[in-house]
PDB file of C-alpha atoms in Angstrom:
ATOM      1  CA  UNK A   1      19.023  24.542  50.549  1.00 91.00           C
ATOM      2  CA  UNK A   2      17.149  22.029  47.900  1.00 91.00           C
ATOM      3  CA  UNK A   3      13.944  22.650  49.353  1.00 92.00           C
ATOM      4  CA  UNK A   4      14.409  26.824  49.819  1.00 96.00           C
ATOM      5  CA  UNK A   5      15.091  26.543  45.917  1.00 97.00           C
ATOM      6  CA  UNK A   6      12.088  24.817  45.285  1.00 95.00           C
ATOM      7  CA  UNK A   7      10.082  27.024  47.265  1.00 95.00           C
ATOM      8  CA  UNK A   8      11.378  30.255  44.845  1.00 97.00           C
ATOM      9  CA  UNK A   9      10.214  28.133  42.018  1.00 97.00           C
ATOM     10  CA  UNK A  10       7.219  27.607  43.031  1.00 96.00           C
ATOM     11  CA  UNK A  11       6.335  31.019  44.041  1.00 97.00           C
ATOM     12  CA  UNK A  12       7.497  31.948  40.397  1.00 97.00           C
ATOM     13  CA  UNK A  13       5.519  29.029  38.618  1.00 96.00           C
ATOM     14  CA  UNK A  14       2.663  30.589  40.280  1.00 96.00           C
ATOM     15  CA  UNK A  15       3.300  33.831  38.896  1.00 96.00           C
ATOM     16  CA  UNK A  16       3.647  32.529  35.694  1.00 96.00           C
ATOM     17  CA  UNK A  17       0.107  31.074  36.169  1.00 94.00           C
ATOM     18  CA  UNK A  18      -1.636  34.342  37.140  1.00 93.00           C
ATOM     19  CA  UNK A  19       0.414  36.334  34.769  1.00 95.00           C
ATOM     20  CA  UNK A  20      -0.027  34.201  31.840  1.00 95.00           C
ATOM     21  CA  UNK A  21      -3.908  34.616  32.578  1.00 90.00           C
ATOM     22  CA  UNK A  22      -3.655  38.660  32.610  1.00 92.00           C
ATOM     23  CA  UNK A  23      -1.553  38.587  29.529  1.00 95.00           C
ATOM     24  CA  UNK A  24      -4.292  38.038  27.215  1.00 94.00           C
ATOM     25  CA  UNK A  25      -3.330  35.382  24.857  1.00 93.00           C
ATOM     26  CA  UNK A  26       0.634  37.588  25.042  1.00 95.00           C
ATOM     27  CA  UNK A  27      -1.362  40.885  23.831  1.00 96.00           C
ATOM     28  CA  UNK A  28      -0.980  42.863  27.024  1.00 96.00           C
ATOM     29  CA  UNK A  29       3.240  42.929  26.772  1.00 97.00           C
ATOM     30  CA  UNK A  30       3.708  44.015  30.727  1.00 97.00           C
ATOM     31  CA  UNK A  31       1.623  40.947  31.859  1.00 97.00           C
ATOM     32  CA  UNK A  32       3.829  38.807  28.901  1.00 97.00           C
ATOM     33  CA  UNK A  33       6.841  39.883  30.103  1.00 98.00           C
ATOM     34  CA  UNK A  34       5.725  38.925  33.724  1.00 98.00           C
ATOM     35  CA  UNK A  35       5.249  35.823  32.865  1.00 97.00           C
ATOM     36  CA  UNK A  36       8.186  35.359  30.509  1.00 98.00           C
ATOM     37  CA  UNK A  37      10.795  36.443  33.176  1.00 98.00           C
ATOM     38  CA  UNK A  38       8.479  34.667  35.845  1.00 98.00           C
ATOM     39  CA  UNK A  39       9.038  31.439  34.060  1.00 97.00           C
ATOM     40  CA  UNK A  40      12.930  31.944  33.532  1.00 98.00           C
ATOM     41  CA  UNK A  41      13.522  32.581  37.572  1.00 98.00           C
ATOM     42  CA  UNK A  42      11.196  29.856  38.082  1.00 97.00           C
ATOM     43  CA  UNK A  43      12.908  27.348  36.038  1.00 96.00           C
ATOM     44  CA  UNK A  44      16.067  28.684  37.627  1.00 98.00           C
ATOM     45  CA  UNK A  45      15.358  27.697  40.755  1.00 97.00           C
ATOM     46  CA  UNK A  46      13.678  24.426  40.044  1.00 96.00           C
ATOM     47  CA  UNK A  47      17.299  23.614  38.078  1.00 96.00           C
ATOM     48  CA  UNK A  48      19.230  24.600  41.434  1.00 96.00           C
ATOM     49  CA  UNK A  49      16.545  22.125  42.964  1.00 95.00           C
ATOM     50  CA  UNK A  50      16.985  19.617  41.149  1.00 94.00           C
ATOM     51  CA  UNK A  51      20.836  19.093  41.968  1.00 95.00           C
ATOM     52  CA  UNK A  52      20.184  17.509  44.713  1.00 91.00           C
ATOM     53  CA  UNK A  53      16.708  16.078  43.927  1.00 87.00           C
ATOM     54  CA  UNK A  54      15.620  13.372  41.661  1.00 85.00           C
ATOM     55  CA  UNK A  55      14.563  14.767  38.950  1.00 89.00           C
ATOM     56  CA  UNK A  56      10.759  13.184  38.650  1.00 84.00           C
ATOM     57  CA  UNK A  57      10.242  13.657  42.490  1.00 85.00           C
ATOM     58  CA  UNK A  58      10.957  17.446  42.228  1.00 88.00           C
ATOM     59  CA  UNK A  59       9.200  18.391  39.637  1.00 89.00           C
ATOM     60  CA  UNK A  60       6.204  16.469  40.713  1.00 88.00           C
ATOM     61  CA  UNK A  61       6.833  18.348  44.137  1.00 89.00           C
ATOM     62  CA  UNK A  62       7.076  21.518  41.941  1.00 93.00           C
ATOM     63  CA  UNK A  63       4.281  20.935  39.651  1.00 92.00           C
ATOM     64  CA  UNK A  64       1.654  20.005  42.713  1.00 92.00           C
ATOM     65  CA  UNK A  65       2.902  22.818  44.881  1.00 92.00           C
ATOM     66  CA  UNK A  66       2.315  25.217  42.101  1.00 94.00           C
ATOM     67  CA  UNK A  67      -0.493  23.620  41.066  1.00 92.00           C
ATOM     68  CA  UNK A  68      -2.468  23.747  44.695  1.00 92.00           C
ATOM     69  CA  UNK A  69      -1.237  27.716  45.285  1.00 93.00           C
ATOM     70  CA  UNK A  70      -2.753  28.304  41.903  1.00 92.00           C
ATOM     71  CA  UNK A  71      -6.228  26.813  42.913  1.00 91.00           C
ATOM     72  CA  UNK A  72      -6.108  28.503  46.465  1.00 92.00           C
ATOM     73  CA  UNK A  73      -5.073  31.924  45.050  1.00 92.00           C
ATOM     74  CA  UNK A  74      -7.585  31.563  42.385  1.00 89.00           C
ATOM     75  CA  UNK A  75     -10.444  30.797  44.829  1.00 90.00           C
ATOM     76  CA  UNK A  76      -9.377  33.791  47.309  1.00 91.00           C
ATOM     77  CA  UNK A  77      -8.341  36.201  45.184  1.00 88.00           C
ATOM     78  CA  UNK A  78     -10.282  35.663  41.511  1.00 87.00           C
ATOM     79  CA  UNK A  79     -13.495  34.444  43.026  1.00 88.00           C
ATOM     80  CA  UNK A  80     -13.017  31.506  41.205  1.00 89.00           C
ATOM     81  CA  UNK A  81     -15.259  28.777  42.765  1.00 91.00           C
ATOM     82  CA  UNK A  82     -13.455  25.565  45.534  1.00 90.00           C
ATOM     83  CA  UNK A  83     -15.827  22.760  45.930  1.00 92.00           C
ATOM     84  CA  UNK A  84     -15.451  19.528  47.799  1.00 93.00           C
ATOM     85  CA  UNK A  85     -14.301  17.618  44.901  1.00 94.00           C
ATOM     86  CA  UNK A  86     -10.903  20.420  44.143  1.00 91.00           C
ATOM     87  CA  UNK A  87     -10.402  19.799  48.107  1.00 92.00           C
ATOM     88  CA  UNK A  88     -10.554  16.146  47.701  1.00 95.00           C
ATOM     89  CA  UNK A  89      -8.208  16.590  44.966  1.00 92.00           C
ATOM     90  CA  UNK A  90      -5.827  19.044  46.712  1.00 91.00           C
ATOM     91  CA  UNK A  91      -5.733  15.972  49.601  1.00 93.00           C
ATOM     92  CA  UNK A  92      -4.918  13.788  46.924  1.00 94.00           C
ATOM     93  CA  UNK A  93      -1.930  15.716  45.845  1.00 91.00           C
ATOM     94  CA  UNK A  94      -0.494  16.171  49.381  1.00 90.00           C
ATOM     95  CA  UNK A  95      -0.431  13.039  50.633  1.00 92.00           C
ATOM     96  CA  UNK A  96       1.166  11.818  46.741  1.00 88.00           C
ATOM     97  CA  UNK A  97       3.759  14.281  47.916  1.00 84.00           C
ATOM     98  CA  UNK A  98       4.612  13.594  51.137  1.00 85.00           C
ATOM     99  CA  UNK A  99       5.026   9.658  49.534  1.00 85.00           C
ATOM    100  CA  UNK A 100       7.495  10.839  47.602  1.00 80.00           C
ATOM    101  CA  UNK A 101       9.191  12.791  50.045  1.00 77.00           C
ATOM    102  CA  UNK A 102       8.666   9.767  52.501  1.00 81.00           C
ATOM    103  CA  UNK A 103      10.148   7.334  49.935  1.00 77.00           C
ATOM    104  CA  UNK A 104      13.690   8.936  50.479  1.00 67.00           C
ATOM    105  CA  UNK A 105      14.211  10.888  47.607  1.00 50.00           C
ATOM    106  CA  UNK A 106      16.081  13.573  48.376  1.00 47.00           C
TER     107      UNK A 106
END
């Protein structure tokens, strides 16, 4: 169930990210609010998460997730430009997260 929570987070820290970036600096209050209660759920769900995971390994699970949906929505939906080096570095994160997985926390 760790790993269902984690996913809810994440799809909520991503929110936050494309909220916060309509909200204009928190002067557009429906896009603020958005990202306000985006970040609540979020952290929610990350706190359910961590229960059963250690707390660095899920949150650096939760923060590269985010992190890489955030660059790949940003690229297909924003225009926003994905060159080899943000692919290297999207590699990079996976395989750091699967060696944390791998190293048996959680």
């Amino acid at each position: 169930m760790q790993w269902v929570y984690l996913a809810i987070a994440d799809v909520f820290e991503i929110a936050v990210a494309i909220a916060a970036g309509k909200a204009e600096g928190f002067k557009n209050r429906p896009w603020t609010i958005a990202t306000l209660l985006s970040g609540a759920i979020g952290t929610f769900f990350l706190s359910k998460a961590l229960l059963t995971f250690d707390v660095g390994v899920g949150y650096a699970i939760w923060t590269s997730v985010a992190g890489i949906g955030i660059t790949l929505l940003g690229a297909l939906l924003f225009g926003q430009r994905l060159n080899w080096r943000k692919a290297i570095g999207i590699v990079a994160i996976i395989v750091g997260v699967v060696g944390l997985q791998l190293s048996g926390a959680a």
